[in-house]
Coordinates of C-alpha atoms in Angstrom, one line a residue:
Chain A
M25 CA 31.5 16.1 -12.9
A26 CA 29.2 16.6 -15.8
R27 CA 27.9 20.2 -16.3
W28 CA 24.4 21.2 -15.4
E29 CA 21.7 19.8 -17.9
P30 CA 18.5 22.2 -18.1
N31 CA 15.3 20.0 -17.3
A32 CA 17.2 17.0 -16.7
P33 CA 14.7 15.3 -14.4
R34 CA 11.7 16.0 -16.8
R35 CA 13.7 15.1 -19.8
L36 CA 14.5 11.9 -18.1
V37 CA 10.8 11.2 -17.0
L38 CA 9.4 11.9 -20.6
A39 CA 12.1 9.8 -22.3
A40 CA 11.3 7.0 -19.8
L41 CA 7.6 7.1 -20.6
D42 CA 8.2 6.9 -24.3
L43 CA 10.6 3.7 -24.0
F44 CA 8.1 1.9 -21.5
A45 CA 5.2 2.6 -24.0
E46 CA 7.2 1.5 -27.0
Q47 CA 9.0 -1.5 -25.8
G48 CA 7.7 -2.3 -22.2
Y49 CA 8.9 -1.4 -18.9
D50 CA 11.0 -4.6 -18.4
N51 CA 12.6 -4.4 -21.7
T52 CA 13.8 -0.7 -21.1
T53 CA 17.3 0.2 -19.5
V54 CA 18.7 3.2 -17.6
T55 CA 21.2 3.6 -20.7
Q56 CA 18.5 3.8 -23.2
I57 CA 16.6 6.2 -21.2
A58 CA 19.5 8.4 -20.7
G59 CA 20.1 8.1 -24.4
R60 CA 16.7 9.1 -25.3
A61 CA 16.8 11.9 -23.2
G62 CA 20.3 12.9 -24.5
L63 CA 22.0 12.7 -21.2
T64 CA 24.5 10.5 -19.8
K65 CA 23.8 7.5 -17.5
A66 CA 25.7 9.5 -14.8
T67 CA 23.3 12.3 -15.0
F68 CA 20.4 9.5 -14.7
F69 CA 21.8 8.5 -11.6
R70 CA 22.1 11.9 -10.1
Y71 CA 18.2 12.1 -10.1
F72 CA 17.0 8.7 -9.8
P73 CA 18.2 5.5 -8.0
D74 CA 16.6 3.2 -10.7
K75 CA 14.3 3.3 -13.7
R76 CA 11.4 2.3 -11.5
E77 CA 11.8 5.5 -9.3
V78 CA 11.5 7.8 -12.5
L79 CA 7.8 7.1 -12.4
F80 CA 7.7 8.0 -8.7
A81 CA 9.7 11.0 -8.7
G82 CA 7.1 13.4 -7.2
Q83 CA 6.8 11.6 -3.9
Q84 CA 9.0 13.8 -1.7
V85 CA 7.9 16.9 -3.4
H86 CA 4.1 15.9 -2.8
S87 CA 4.6 14.8 0.7
R88 CA 6.3 18.2 1.5
L89 CA 3.4 20.0 -0.2
L90 CA 0.8 18.2 1.8
A91 CA 2.6 18.8 5.0
D92 CA 3.0 22.6 4.5
G93 CA -0.6 22.8 3.5
V94 CA -1.7 21.3 6.7
S95 CA 0.8 23.5 8.6
A96 CA -0.6 26.7 6.7
A97 CA -4.3 25.9 7.8
P98 CA -6.0 28.2 10.3
D99 CA -5.8 27.0 13.8
S100 CA -9.7 26.8 13.9
A101 CA -9.6 24.1 10.9
T102 CA -11.1 20.8 11.6
P103 CA -8.9 17.8 10.7
L104 CA -10.8 17.4 7.1
E105 CA -10.4 21.1 6.6
A106 CA -6.7 21.1 7.2
V107 CA -6.6 18.1 4.8
A108 CA -8.7 20.2 2.0
A109 CA -6.1 23.0 2.5
A110 CA -3.3 20.5 1.9
L111 CA -4.8 19.0 -1.2
D112 CA -5.4 22.6 -2.6
A113 CA -1.7 23.1 -2.2
L114 CA -0.7 19.7 -3.9
T115 CA -3.2 20.0 -6.7
A116 CA -2.2 23.4 -7.6
S117 CA 1.5 22.2 -8.1
F118 CA 0.5 20.0 -11.2
T119 CA 0.9 21.5 -14.5
A120 CA -0.9 20.7 -18.0
E121 CA 2.1 18.9 -19.1
Q122 CA 1.9 16.5 -16.2
R123 CA -1.7 15.9 -17.0
E124 CA -0.5 15.1 -20.7
F125 CA 1.7 12.4 -19.8
A126 CA -0.5 10.9 -16.9
P127 CA -2.2 8.5 -18.8
R128 CA 1.1 6.8 -20.0
L129 CA 2.2 6.7 -16.4
V130 CA -1.0 5.2 -15.3
A131 CA -0.8 2.6 -18.0
V132 CA 2.7 1.5 -17.3
I133 CA 1.8 1.0 -13.4
A134 CA -1.4 -0.9 -14.4
D135 CA 0.7 -3.1 -16.4
N136 CA 3.1 -4.4 -13.7
P137 CA 2.3 -5.9 -10.3
E138 CA 5.6 -4.5 -8.9
L139 CA 4.9 -0.9 -9.8
Q140 CA 1.5 -1.3 -8.4
E141 CA 3.0 -2.2 -5.3
R142 CA 5.2 0.9 -5.3
A143 CA 2.4 3.0 -6.3
T144 CA 0.4 1.8 -3.1
F145 CA 3.4 2.5 -1.2
K146 CA 3.7 6.1 -2.4
R147 CA 0.2 6.5 -1.5
A148 CA 0.9 5.3 2.2
A149 CA 3.7 7.5 2.2
L150 CA 1.8 10.6 1.1
A151 CA -1.0 9.5 3.8
A152 CA 1.8 9.2 6.4
A153 CA 3.1 13.1 5.5
L154 CA -0.6 14.2 6.2
T155 CA -0.8 12.2 9.3
S156 CA 2.3 13.3 10.9
A157 CA 1.3 17.0 10.0
L158 CA -1.9 16.6 11.8
A159 CA -0.4 15.1 14.7
K160 CA 2.0 18.4 14.9
R161 CA -1.5 20.4 15.1
G162 CA -2.5 18.3 18.1
V163 CA -5.0 16.1 16.2
P164 CA -5.2 12.6 18.1
D165 CA -3.3 10.0 16.3
L166 CA -6.1 7.7 15.2
T167 CA -8.3 10.7 13.8
A168 CA -5.2 12.0 12.0
S169 CA -4.5 8.8 10.3
L170 CA -8.1 8.8 9.4
A171 CA -8.3 12.2 8.0
A172 CA -5.0 11.6 5.8
D173 CA -6.5 8.4 4.4
L174 CA -9.4 10.4 3.2
G175 CA -7.0 12.9 1.8
A176 CA -5.0 10.5 0.1
R177 CA -8.1 8.9 -1.3
A178 CA -9.6 12.1 -2.5
F179 CA -6.3 12.7 -4.1
G180 CA -6.1 9.6 -6.0
R181 CA -9.6 9.7 -7.3
A182 CA -9.5 13.3 -8.3
F183 CA -6.3 12.5 -10.3
D184 CA -8.2 9.6 -12.1
R185 CA -10.9 12.3 -12.9
W186 CA -8.5 15.1 -13.8
I187 CA -6.6 13.3 -16.4
E188 CA -9.7 12.1 -18.4
P189 CA -9.5 14.1 -21.8
S190 CA -13.0 15.1 -21.2
S191 CA -12.4 16.6 -17.7
Q192 CA -13.3 20.4 -17.6
Q193 CA -12.6 21.4 -14.1
T194 CA -9.4 22.2 -12.4
F195 CA -7.6 19.6 -10.4
T196 CA -8.3 21.5 -7.1
E197 CA -12.0 21.8 -7.9
I198 CA -12.3 17.8 -8.6
A199 CA -10.1 17.0 -5.4
R200 CA -12.5 19.4 -3.2
E201 CA -15.5 17.4 -4.6
E202 CA -13.9 14.2 -3.8
L203 CA -13.1 15.1 -0.3
Q204 CA -16.6 16.1 0.2
A205 CA -18.1 12.9 -1.2
L206 CA -15.7 11.0 1.3
R207 CA -16.7 13.1 4.1
T208 CA -20.3 12.4 3.1
A209 CA -19.7 8.5 2.9
T210 CA -18.3 8.4 6.3
A211 CA -21.7 9.1 7.4
S212 CA -23.4 6.1 6.3
L213 CA -20.8 3.4 7.7
G214 CA -23.3 2.5 10.3
Chain B
M16 CA 6.6 -36.1 -8.6
A17 CA 7.6 -36.0 -5.1
R18 CA 5.6 -37.6 -2.5
W19 CA 3.1 -35.6 -0.3
E20 CA 4.9 -33.8 2.6
P21 CA 2.9 -33.2 5.8
N22 CA 2.7 -29.6 6.7
A23 CA 5.2 -28.6 4.2
P24 CA 4.2 -24.9 4.1
R25 CA 4.0 -24.6 7.8
R26 CA 7.5 -26.1 7.6
L27 CA 8.9 -24.0 5.2
V28 CA 7.5 -20.9 6.8
L29 CA 9.2 -21.7 10.1
A30 CA 12.6 -22.7 8.5
A31 CA 12.4 -19.2 6.4
L32 CA 11.9 -17.1 9.7
D33 CA 14.5 -19.1 11.5
L34 CA 17.1 -18.3 8.5
F35 CA 15.9 -14.8 7.9
A36 CA 16.6 -14.1 11.7
E37 CA 19.9 -15.9 11.8
Q38 CA 21.6 -14.6 8.8
G39 CA 19.4 -11.9 7.1
Y40 CA 16.4 -12.0 4.5
D41 CA 18.8 -11.0 1.7
N42 CA 21.5 -13.6 2.4
T43 CA 18.9 -16.5 2.4
T44 CA 18.4 -18.6 -0.6
V45 CA 15.1 -20.9 -1.3
T46 CA 17.7 -23.9 -1.5
Q47 CA 18.4 -23.0 2.3
I48 CA 15.1 -22.8 3.4
A49 CA 14.1 -26.2 1.9
G50 CA 17.1 -27.6 3.4
R51 CA 16.3 -26.3 6.6
A52 CA 12.8 -27.6 6.4
G53 CA 14.0 -31.1 5.4
L54 CA 12.4 -30.5 1.9
T55 CA 13.2 -30.2 -1.7
K56 CA 13.4 -27.0 -3.6
A57 CA 10.7 -28.3 -5.8
T58 CA 8.6 -28.8 -3.0
F59 CA 9.1 -25.2 -1.9
F60 CA 8.2 -24.1 -5.5
R61 CA 4.9 -26.0 -5.1
Y62 CA 3.8 -23.6 -2.4
F63 CA 5.6 -20.4 -3.0
P64 CA 6.7 -18.7 -6.2
D65 CA 9.8 -17.1 -4.3
K66 CA 11.1 -16.5 -0.9
R67 CA 9.4 -13.1 -0.3
E68 CA 5.9 -14.9 -0.6
V69 CA 6.8 -17.1 2.3
L70 CA 6.1 -14.1 4.4
F71 CA 2.8 -13.1 2.8
A72 CA 1.4 -16.8 2.5
G73 CA -1.9 -16.2 4.3
Q74 CA -3.1 -13.3 1.8
Q75 CA -5.5 -15.5 -0.2
V76 CA -7.0 -17.5 2.8
H77 CA -7.3 -14.2 4.7
S78 CA -9.1 -12.4 1.8
R79 CA -11.2 -15.4 1.6
L80 CA -12.2 -15.5 5.3
L81 CA -12.9 -11.8 5.4
A82 CA -15.2 -12.0 2.0
D83 CA -17.2 -15.1 3.5
G84 CA -17.5 -13.2 6.8
V85 CA -19.1 -10.5 5.2
S86 CA -21.5 -12.6 3.1
A87 CA -22.7 -14.5 6.3
A88 CA -23.8 -11.2 8.2
P89 CA -27.3 -10.7 8.5
D90 CA -29.0 -8.7 5.8
S91 CA -29.8 -6.0 8.5
A92 CA -26.2 -5.4 9.3
T93 CA -24.7 -2.0 8.8
P94 CA -21.5 -1.8 6.6
L95 CA -19.6 -1.8 9.8
E96 CA -21.3 -4.6 11.4
A97 CA -20.6 -6.8 8.3
V98 CA -16.8 -5.7 8.5
A99 CA -17.1 -6.8 12.3
A100 CA -18.3 -10.3 11.3
A101 CA -15.6 -10.6 8.8
L102 CA -13.0 -9.8 11.5
D103 CA -14.5 -12.0 13.8
A104 CA -14.1 -14.8 11.1
L105 CA -10.5 -14.0 10.3
T106 CA -9.1 -13.3 13.7
A107 CA -10.6 -16.8 14.9
S108 CA -8.8 -18.5 12.4
F109 CA -5.4 -17.5 13.8
T110 CA -3.4 -20.1 15.9
A111 CA -1.2 -19.9 18.9
E112 CA 1.6 -20.9 16.7
Q113 CA 0.8 -17.8 14.5
R114 CA 1.0 -15.6 17.5
E115 CA 4.3 -17.1 18.6
F116 CA 6.2 -16.6 15.3
A117 CA 4.7 -13.5 14.5
P118 CA 7.2 -11.1 16.2
R119 CA 10.0 -12.6 13.9
L120 CA 7.8 -12.2 10.9
V121 CA 7.2 -8.5 11.8
A122 CA 10.9 -7.8 12.4
V123 CA 12.0 -9.3 9.1
I124 CA 9.4 -7.0 7.4
A125 CA 10.3 -4.1 9.3
D126 CA 13.9 -4.3 8.3
N127 CA 13.5 -4.3 4.4
P128 CA 11.7 -1.8 2.3
E129 CA 10.7 -4.2 -0.4
L130 CA 9.0 -6.3 2.1
Q131 CA 7.4 -3.2 3.6
E132 CA 6.0 -2.4 0.2
R133 CA 4.9 -6.0 0.0
A134 CA 2.9 -5.9 3.4
T135 CA 1.1 -2.6 2.4
F136 CA 0.1 -4.3 -0.8
K137 CA -1.3 -7.1 1.3
R138 CA -3.2 -5.0 3.2
A139 CA -4.7 -3.2 0.3
A140 CA -5.5 -6.7 -0.9
L141 CA -7.6 -7.7 2.3
A142 CA -9.3 -4.3 1.9
A143 CA -10.2 -4.9 -1.4
A144 CA -11.6 -8.5 -0.7
L145 CA -13.8 -6.5 1.9
T146 CA -14.8 -3.9 -0.5
S147 CA -16.1 -6.3 -3.3
A148 CA -18.1 -8.4 -0.6
L149 CA -19.5 -5.5 0.9
A150 CA -20.6 -4.1 -2.8
K151 CA -22.1 -7.6 -3.3
R152 CA -24.4 -6.7 -0.5
G153 CA -25.5 -3.4 -2.0
V154 CA -23.3 -1.2 0.0
P155 CA -22.5 2.0 -2.4
D156 CA -18.7 1.7 -3.7
L157 CA -17.4 4.6 -1.7
T158 CA -18.8 3.6 1.6
A159 CA -17.8 0.0 1.1
S160 CA -14.3 1.0 0.4
L161 CA -14.3 3.0 3.6
A162 CA -15.8 0.5 5.7
A163 CA -13.1 -2.1 4.3
D164 CA -10.5 0.2 5.0
L165 CA -11.6 0.6 8.8
G166 CA -11.4 -3.2 8.8
A167 CA -8.1 -3.4 7.6
R168 CA -6.7 -1.0 9.9
A169 CA -8.5 -2.4 12.9
F170 CA -7.1 -5.7 11.7
G171 CA -3.6 -4.4 11.6
R172 CA -3.6 -2.6 14.7
A173 CA -5.3 -5.6 16.7
F174 CA -2.6 -7.8 15.1
D175 CA 0.1 -5.6 16.5
R176 CA -1.6 -5.5 20.3
W177 CA -2.3 -9.4 20.2
I178 CA 1.4 -10.5 19.4
E179 CA 2.7 -8.4 22.6
P180 CA 3.7 -11.0 24.9
S181 CA 1.6 -9.1 27.7
S182 CA -1.6 -9.4 25.8
Q183 CA -4.3 -11.4 27.4
Q184 CA -7.3 -11.0 25.1
T185 CA -8.3 -12.9 22.4
F186 CA -7.3 -11.7 18.9
T187 CA -11.1 -11.4 18.1
E188 CA -11.8 -9.2 21.3
I189 CA -9.1 -7.0 20.4
A190 CA -9.9 -6.6 16.8
R191 CA -13.6 -5.7 18.1
E192 CA -12.1 -3.0 20.3
E193 CA -10.1 -1.6 17.6
L194 CA -12.8 -1.5 15.0
Q195 CA -15.0 0.6 17.7
A196 CA -12.2 3.0 18.4
L197 CA -12.0 3.7 14.7
R198 CA -15.7 4.2 14.4
T199 CA -15.6 6.6 17.2
A200 CA -12.6 8.3 15.6
T201 CA -14.4 8.8 12.4
A202 CA -17.0 11.0 14.2
S203 CA -14.2 13.6 15.0
L204 CA -12.9 14.3 11.4
G205 CA -14.9 17.4 11.1

């Protein structure tokens, strides 16, 4: 077995984003990504099943943070208050470095329909994690699913605002604003 | 050019579903689908870009029916009332034959993660069609998007109920019930 490589997943993500930006997603191979990161192909495959998943590496960790955030909310919290707690937990986990490379990530995905489908699926997976955590609190399924969708939307909208170079607020502050805006909009559905 | 083949898309869909059920999605080729339908591969490619899209053939027509349904709703309709009109238009377009082959369609998709991603993307595309039709009526973007999501959810939930062999109601009746249930659930988000 190869020896442990410090920060291997992070190095692979950054190398992949560089290569995707330089030569396109379709033209980039796993061998090239590993080489750019100074790692072997075998190391790549210890962390990611294929080059696509490099772009969606956070999905499992993000789902867990959301689920744990819901579980940790006080018993008295409404469904949307529990979702707000989950978004606090998730957004607090993002680093300045993630913010820095996010525009490249977004650009690669926007340029490729297959990656857009994968991104839609990731969002659905995050919403599913929220839904099941809410259901465990006794929230009825349909309400849990709607609250989760508002949470996933708030997260996506907040992410887009947070990665703007001009943005001054924290990711958590922006996510709270977005969730509140969505809550207000639900009152005007008729 | 090949001559016009009556009902070619429908024949191809039915042939594909038969083959996917018999031998699996992954093991089925476009050549086999065309052969089973008594058509050429060239005819297949006039209607579908690949075997996957056979399963999602309705996406464009469904999007148009939803958009037209929203546009045709009275000026006085609330966002959710316009969505209800769109669902009426869409659900009325489904045939008894579609209901009959739906369980096979659902089973193939449930068995394949790539197809599940594609199905999630189709739902997002339907919601996007509703959203832009609502925005054209002057509904604010965020409200339009939420109303559209409720419409897409109601459609999906109603579809699952409608294709149950024991179901007695029309697709349209079921979709109205589901949209109403979602509307009620939004009131309990907190």
